[in-house]
Structure formats: C-alpha cells, structure tokens
Coordinates of C-alpha atoms in Angstrom, one line a residue:
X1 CA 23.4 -129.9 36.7
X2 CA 25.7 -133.0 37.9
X3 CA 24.5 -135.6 39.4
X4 CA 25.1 -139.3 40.5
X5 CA 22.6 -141.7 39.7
X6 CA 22.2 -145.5 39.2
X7 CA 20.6 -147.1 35.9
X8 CA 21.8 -150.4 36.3
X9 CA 22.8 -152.2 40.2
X10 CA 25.9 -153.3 41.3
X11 CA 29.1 -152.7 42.9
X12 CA 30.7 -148.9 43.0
X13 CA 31.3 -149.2 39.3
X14 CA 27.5 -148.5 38.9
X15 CA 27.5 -144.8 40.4
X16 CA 27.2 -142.8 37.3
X17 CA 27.9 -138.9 36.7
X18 CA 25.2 -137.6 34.7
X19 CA 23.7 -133.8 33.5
X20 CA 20.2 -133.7 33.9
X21 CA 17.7 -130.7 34.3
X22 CA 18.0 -128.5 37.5
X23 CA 15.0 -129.7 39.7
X24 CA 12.2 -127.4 40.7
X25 CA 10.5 -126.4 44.1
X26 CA 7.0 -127.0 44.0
X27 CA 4.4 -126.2 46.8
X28 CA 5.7 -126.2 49.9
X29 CA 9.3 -127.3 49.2
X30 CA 12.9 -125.6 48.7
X31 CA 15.5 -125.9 46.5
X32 CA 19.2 -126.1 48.0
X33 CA 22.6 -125.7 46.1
X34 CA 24.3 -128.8 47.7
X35 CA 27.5 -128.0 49.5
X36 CA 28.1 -131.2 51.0
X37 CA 26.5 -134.7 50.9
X38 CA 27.4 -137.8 53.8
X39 CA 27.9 -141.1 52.3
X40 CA 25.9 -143.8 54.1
X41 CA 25.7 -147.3 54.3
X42 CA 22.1 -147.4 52.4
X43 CA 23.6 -145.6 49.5
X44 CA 25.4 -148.3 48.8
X45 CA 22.4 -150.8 49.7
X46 CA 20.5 -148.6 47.1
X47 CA 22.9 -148.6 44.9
X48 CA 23.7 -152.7 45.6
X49 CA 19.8 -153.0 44.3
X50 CA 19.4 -154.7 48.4
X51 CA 16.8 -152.4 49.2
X52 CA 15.1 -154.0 46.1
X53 CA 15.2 -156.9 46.9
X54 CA 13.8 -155.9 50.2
X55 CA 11.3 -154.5 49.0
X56 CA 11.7 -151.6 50.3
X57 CA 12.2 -149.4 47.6
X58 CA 10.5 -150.0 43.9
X59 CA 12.6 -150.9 40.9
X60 CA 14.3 -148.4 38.9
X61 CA 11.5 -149.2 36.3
X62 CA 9.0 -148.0 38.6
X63 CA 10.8 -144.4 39.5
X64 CA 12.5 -143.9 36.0
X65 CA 15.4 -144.0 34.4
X66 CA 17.3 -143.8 37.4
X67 CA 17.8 -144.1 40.8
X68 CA 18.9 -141.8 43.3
X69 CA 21.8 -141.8 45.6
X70 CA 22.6 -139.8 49.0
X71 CA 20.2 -138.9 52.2
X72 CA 22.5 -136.2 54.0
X73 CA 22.5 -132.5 52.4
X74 CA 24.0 -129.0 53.6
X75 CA 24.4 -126.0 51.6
X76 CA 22.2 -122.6 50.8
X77 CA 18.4 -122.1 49.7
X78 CA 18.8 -121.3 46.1
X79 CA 14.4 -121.2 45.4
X80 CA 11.9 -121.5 48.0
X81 CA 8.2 -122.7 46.7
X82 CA 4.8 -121.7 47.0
X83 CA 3.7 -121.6 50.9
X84 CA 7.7 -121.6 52.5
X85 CA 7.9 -118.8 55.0
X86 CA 10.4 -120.4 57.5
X87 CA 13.1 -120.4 54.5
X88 CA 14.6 -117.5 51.9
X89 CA 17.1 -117.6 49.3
X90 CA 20.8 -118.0 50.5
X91 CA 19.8 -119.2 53.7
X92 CA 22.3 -122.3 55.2
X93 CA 20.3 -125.3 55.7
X94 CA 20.9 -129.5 56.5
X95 CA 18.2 -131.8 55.3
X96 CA 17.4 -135.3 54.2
X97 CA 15.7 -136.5 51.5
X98 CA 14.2 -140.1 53.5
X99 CA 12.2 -141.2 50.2
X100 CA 13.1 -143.6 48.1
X101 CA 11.4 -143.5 45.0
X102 CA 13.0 -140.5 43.5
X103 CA 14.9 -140.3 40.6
X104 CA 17.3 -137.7 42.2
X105 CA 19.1 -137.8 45.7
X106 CA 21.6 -135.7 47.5
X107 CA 24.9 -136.8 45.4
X108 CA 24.0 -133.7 43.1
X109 CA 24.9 -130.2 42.3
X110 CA 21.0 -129.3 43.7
X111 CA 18.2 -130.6 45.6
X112 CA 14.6 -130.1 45.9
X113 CA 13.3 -131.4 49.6
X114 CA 9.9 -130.5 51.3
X115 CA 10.2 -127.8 53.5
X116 CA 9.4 -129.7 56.9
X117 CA 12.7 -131.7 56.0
X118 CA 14.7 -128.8 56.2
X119 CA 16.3 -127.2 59.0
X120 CA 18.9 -124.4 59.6
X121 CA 22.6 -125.8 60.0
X122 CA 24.5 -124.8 62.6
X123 CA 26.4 -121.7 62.7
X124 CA 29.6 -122.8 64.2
X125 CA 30.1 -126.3 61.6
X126 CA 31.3 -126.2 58.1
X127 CA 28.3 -127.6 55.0
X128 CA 31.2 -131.0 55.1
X129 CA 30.3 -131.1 59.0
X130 CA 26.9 -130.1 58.9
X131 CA 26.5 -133.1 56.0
X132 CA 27.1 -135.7 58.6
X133 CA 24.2 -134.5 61.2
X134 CA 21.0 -135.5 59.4
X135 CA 20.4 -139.1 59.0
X136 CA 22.6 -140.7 61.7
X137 CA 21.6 -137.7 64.1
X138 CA 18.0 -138.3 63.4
X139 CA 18.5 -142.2 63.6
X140 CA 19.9 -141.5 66.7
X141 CA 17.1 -139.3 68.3
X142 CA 14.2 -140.8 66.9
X143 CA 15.9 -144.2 68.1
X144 CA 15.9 -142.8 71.9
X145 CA 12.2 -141.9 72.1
X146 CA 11.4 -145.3 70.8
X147 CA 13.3 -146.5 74.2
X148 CA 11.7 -143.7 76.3
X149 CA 14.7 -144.4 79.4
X150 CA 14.3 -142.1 82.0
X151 CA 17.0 -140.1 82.9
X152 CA 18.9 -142.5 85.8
X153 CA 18.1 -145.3 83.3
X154 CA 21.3 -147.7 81.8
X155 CA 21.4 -148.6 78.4
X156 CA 23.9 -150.4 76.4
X157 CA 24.9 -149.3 73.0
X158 CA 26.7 -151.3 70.3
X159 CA 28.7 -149.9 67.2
X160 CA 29.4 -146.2 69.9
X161 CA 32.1 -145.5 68.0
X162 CA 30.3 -145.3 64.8
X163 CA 28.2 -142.5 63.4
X164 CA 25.0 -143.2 64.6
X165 CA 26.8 -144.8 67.7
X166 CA 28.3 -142.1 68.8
X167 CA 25.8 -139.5 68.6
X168 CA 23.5 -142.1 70.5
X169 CA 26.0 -141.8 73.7
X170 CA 25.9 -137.7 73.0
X171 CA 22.3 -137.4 73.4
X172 CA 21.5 -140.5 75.7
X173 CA 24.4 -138.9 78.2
X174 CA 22.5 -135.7 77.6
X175 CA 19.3 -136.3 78.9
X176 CA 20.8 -138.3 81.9
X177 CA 21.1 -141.7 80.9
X178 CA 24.0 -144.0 82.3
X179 CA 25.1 -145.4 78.6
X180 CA 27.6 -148.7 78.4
X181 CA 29.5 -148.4 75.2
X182 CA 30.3 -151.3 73.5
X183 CA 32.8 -150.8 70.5
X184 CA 36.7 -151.3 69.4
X185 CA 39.2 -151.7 71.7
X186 CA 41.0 -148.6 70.4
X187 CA 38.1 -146.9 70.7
X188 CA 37.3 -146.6 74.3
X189 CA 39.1 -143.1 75.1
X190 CA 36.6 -141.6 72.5
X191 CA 33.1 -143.4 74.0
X192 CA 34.3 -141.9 77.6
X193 CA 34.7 -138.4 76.2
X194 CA 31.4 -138.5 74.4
X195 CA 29.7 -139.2 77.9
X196 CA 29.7 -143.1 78.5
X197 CA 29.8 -144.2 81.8
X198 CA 30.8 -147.8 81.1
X199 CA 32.9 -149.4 78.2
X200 CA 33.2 -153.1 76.9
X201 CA 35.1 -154.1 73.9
X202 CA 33.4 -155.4 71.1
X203 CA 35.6 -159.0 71.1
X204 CA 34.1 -160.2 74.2
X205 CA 30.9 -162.2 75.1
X206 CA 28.6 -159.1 75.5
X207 CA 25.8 -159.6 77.7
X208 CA 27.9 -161.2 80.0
X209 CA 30.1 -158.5 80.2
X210 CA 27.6 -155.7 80.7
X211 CA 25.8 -157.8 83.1
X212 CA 29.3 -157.7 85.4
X213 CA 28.9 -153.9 85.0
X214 CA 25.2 -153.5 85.2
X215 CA 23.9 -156.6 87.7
X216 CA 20.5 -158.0 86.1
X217 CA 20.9 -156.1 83.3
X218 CA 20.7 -152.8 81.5
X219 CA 17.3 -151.4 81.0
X220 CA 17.9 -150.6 77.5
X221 CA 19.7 -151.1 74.6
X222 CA 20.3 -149.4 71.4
X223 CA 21.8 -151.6 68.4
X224 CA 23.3 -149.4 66.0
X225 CA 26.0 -152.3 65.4
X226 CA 23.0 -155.2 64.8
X227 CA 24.8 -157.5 66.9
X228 CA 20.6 -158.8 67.6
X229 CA 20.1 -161.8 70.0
X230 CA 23.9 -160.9 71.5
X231 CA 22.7 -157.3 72.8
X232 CA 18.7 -158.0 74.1
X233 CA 20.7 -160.8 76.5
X234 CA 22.1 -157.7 78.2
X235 CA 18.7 -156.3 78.9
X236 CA 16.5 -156.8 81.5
X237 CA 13.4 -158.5 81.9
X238 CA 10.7 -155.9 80.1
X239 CA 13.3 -153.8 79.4
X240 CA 13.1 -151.9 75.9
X241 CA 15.1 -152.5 72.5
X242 CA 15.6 -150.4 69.0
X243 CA 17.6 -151.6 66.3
X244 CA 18.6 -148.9 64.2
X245 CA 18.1 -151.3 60.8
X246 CA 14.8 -152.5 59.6
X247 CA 14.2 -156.2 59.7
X248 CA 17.1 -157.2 62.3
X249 CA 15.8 -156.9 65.2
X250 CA 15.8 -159.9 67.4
X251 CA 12.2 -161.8 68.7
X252 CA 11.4 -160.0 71.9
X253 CA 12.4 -162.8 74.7
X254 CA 11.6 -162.1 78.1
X255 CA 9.2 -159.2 77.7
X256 CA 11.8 -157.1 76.2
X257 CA 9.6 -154.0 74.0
X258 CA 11.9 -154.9 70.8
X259 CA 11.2 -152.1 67.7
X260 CA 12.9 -150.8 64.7
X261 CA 14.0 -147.3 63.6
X262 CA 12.4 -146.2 60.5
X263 CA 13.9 -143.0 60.1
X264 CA 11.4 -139.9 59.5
X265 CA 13.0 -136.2 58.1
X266 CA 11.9 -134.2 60.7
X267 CA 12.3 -130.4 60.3
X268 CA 11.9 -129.2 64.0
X269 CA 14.4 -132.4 65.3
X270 CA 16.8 -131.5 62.6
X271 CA 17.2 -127.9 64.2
X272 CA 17.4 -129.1 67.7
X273 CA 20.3 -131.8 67.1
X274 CA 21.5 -128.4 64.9
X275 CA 21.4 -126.5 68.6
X276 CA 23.1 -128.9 70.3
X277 CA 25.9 -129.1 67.9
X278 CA 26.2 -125.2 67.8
X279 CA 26.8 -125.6 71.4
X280 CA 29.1 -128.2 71.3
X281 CA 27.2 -130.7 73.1
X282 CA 27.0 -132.7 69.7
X283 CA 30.1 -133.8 67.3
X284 CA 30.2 -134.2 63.8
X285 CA 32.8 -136.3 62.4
X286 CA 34.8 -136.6 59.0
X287 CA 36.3 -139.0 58.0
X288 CA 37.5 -137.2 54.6
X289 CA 35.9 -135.6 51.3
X290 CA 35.8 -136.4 47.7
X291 CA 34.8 -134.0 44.9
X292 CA 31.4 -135.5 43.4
X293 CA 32.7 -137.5 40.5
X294 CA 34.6 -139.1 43.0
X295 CA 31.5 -140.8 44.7
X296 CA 32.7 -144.5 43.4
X297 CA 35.7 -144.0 45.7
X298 CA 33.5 -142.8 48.3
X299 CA 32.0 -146.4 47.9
X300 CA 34.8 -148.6 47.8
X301 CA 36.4 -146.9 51.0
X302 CA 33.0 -147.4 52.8
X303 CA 33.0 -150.9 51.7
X304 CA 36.7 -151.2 53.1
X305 CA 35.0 -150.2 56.8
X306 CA 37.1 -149.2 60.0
X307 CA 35.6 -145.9 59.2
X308 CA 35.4 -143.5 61.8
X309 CA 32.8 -140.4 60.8
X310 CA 31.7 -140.0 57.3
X311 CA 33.0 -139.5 53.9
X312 CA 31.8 -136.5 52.4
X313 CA 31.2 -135.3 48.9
X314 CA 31.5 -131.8 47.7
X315 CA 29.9 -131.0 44.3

C-alpha cells in the first residue's frame, strides 16, 4: 500500500511516498481503508522533528525506519481483529491514531487503530468531512471537562475561528455556557453563528477587552490560540484554564486551576461529537483536499496559515 512517512526531518520536502506492507489487525483492533485523512499542525511538528526535540515522541531510530504522519482517519472497516464485536467489515468509521511511536500514521492507503479509538462517522458528512472531527473535536471536548463551567458560566476562547476554536464555541454554547470569542476581525459573523455570545478581535489588548464585556472577569478560558499570560488576565480570581498545547500554558496567578490538554482517542466521545454533527449541532469545515502524494502541498499551505477548516487528503 501507499503511504507517507518521514525518514529524515525537515521542512515539507521530507514527507515521502512510500509502498510498504498492508498492516494487520491484531487483538482487539480494526483495520480501516482510509478515505480521508485531516492535516494538523502536529504533523508537521512530527514531521519538523519538534516533537523530538520535545521529547515527546522517540527518535525515528527508536520506532524504525520511519515515522508516521496524520492523526485524523475516516473511511470503511476493511478487517476487524480478534475480540471486535462493536465493528464489521465495510462499516464507516472516524478515528485517531494519538500514539506516536508508530512507524505508520493516517496519511496512508490503510490503518490499523485499536478498537476503543474507533467510532462510527456520521451519516449525514462526507469521509473528507468526517476527517476533520477526530482530533480537534476531541481536543475540544476533552478540553471542556478539564474546565468543568457550569452551564450559566462565561468563558473566553481564543483562536474560535480555528478548528479546534470553533468547535470549542459549538459544544461550550451547547451545554449552556456564555462563550466570548476572540479571533479575526473578519471572522466575527461566523463565532456568532456558531453560538458566541460575545466577540473581541484578536488585535486588541485582550483581557481588557473581555473584562469591559465580562466585569471581573470570565470564569474560564480555553486557549486554543496560545496567546498564554494574555488570556488567564481575562479570568477571574480561581477561575479555571486549559491550553489546548502541551507545555504553554501560563503559571497559574491568582488561583487560576491552569492545565493542559493531552489529547486521549476516545471511542465513546468520538461517537457522541459524531451525534451531534449528524444533527447539525456540530460543523465540520474544509478548507480543500489533495490526493495523497500531494501531502507536501498539504504542508506548505498549512505553513502559509489564514486557514479556515482543514486540508484533507484522499488516498
């Protein structure tokens, strides 16, 4: 099969399309004929060799000849292991493949995840929209029950305009929560229709401006942008604080709860964010697809940013 893997870090250049043996489902795992795979920012962090030096993945060394690239995965069961009952051949799926130290990742023709990483996609969304549910989705979630706001609650999130952003003002606006959006000043129309209460463009000084909305200040805040110290000044005393990437959050002043997201596959979370966008209350965005080979491209445009969804590959 065709796949994308990196022997040697660097820029896009460094993607390579390889043939390499079809991977097998062992105990408790499927195999899925990849439809469509997201591109994310930490593909091309592994692919940069940053998570390296990070240390949060091992070198290629230690995995094997090569590393591998992509998270975000929809398309069809194609072998279901030893001890799978919730999945059968041919059945449409999402997924994400959260480990590292694998040699093969979703930029590929197939997939092998474990079971309880899987979920069923959504009926009404194409494999390229289904694609772009799984890791920011997740990021999203898991990144709201880290804050635990209850419902009546204000929280502030940065980058809402961006993937992870913008499902964070879905969900948050679903379970009640009074969101401030702060993001580009062309892109306040589309934080108001995803459910945000409040807007502030991303140019100005921002705690300032959310505490003019929000009067001593918002009881939570979700940094999907990383904008750090600039965001936890809009929170309150012993209010609560996620930022969606490890090792930037700020130090937690005031009694602010600061954590990080590490994001988890979760099977079960996966196919409730996959009800929600069945039903329309959650929106997939794409920003455009390119076959497989194409996945250097995919990098380069990323690298351009102004972005708005995901790009897409399609083996």
């Amino acid at each position: 099969m065709r796949a994308i893997v990196v022997r040697a870090v660097g820029g896009p250049d460094a993607l390579e399309l390889v043939d390499v043996p079809v991977p097998i489902a062992g105990t408790g795992q499927v195999r899925i004929r990849v439809e469509a795979a997201a591109v994310n920012p930490v593909d091309a962090a592994t692919r940069s060799g940053d998570l390296v030096a990070a240390g949060l993945m091992p070198p290629r060394e230690a995995i094997g000849t090569s590393i591998g690239i992509g998270w975000d995965v929809a398309g069809r069961i194609d072998e279901v292991g030893p001890g799978v009952a919730a999945f059968a051949p041919g059945d449409r799926v999402i997924g994400l493949r959260d480990r590292l130290d694998l040699s093969l990742g979703a930029y590929a023709e197939y997939i092998v995840l474990d079971a309880t990483a899987v979920a069923h996609a959504p009926a009404r969304l194409s494999p390229v929209e289904a694609a772009t549910l799984p890791l920011n989705g997740l990021t999203a979630l898991q990144s709201l029950d880290l804050l635990d706001l209850a419902p009546g609650a204000t929280l502030l999130v940065t980058g809402a305009a961006g993937a992870v952003g913008g499902f964070a003002v879905e969900l948050a606006t679903l379970r009640g929560i009074r969101v401030v959006a702060c993001a580009g000043p062309g892109d306040e129309a589309f934080v108001r229709a995803a459910g945000a209460q409040w807007f502030v463009p991303r140019s100005t000084a921002l705690a300032a401006a959310v505490r003019e909305l929000v009067p001593g200040g918002v009881d939570g805040a979700l940094d999907a942008a990383v904008t750090g110290i600039a965001a936890l000044g809009a929170v309150r005393n012993r209010g609560a604080f996620v930022s969606v990437v490890g090792g930037a959050a700020p130090t937690p002043l005031r009694g602010i709860t600061v954590t990080e997201e590490w994001i988890a596959a979760d099977g079960p979370a996966l196919a409730h964010l996959a009800a929600l966008a069945d039903t329309g209350r959650l929106t997939p965005r794409v920003a455009d697809t390119l076959p497989l080979h194409r996945a250097g491209e995919a990098h380069r445009l990323l690298a351009k940013g102004g972005i708005r969804g995901r790009l897409v590959l399609v083996p």
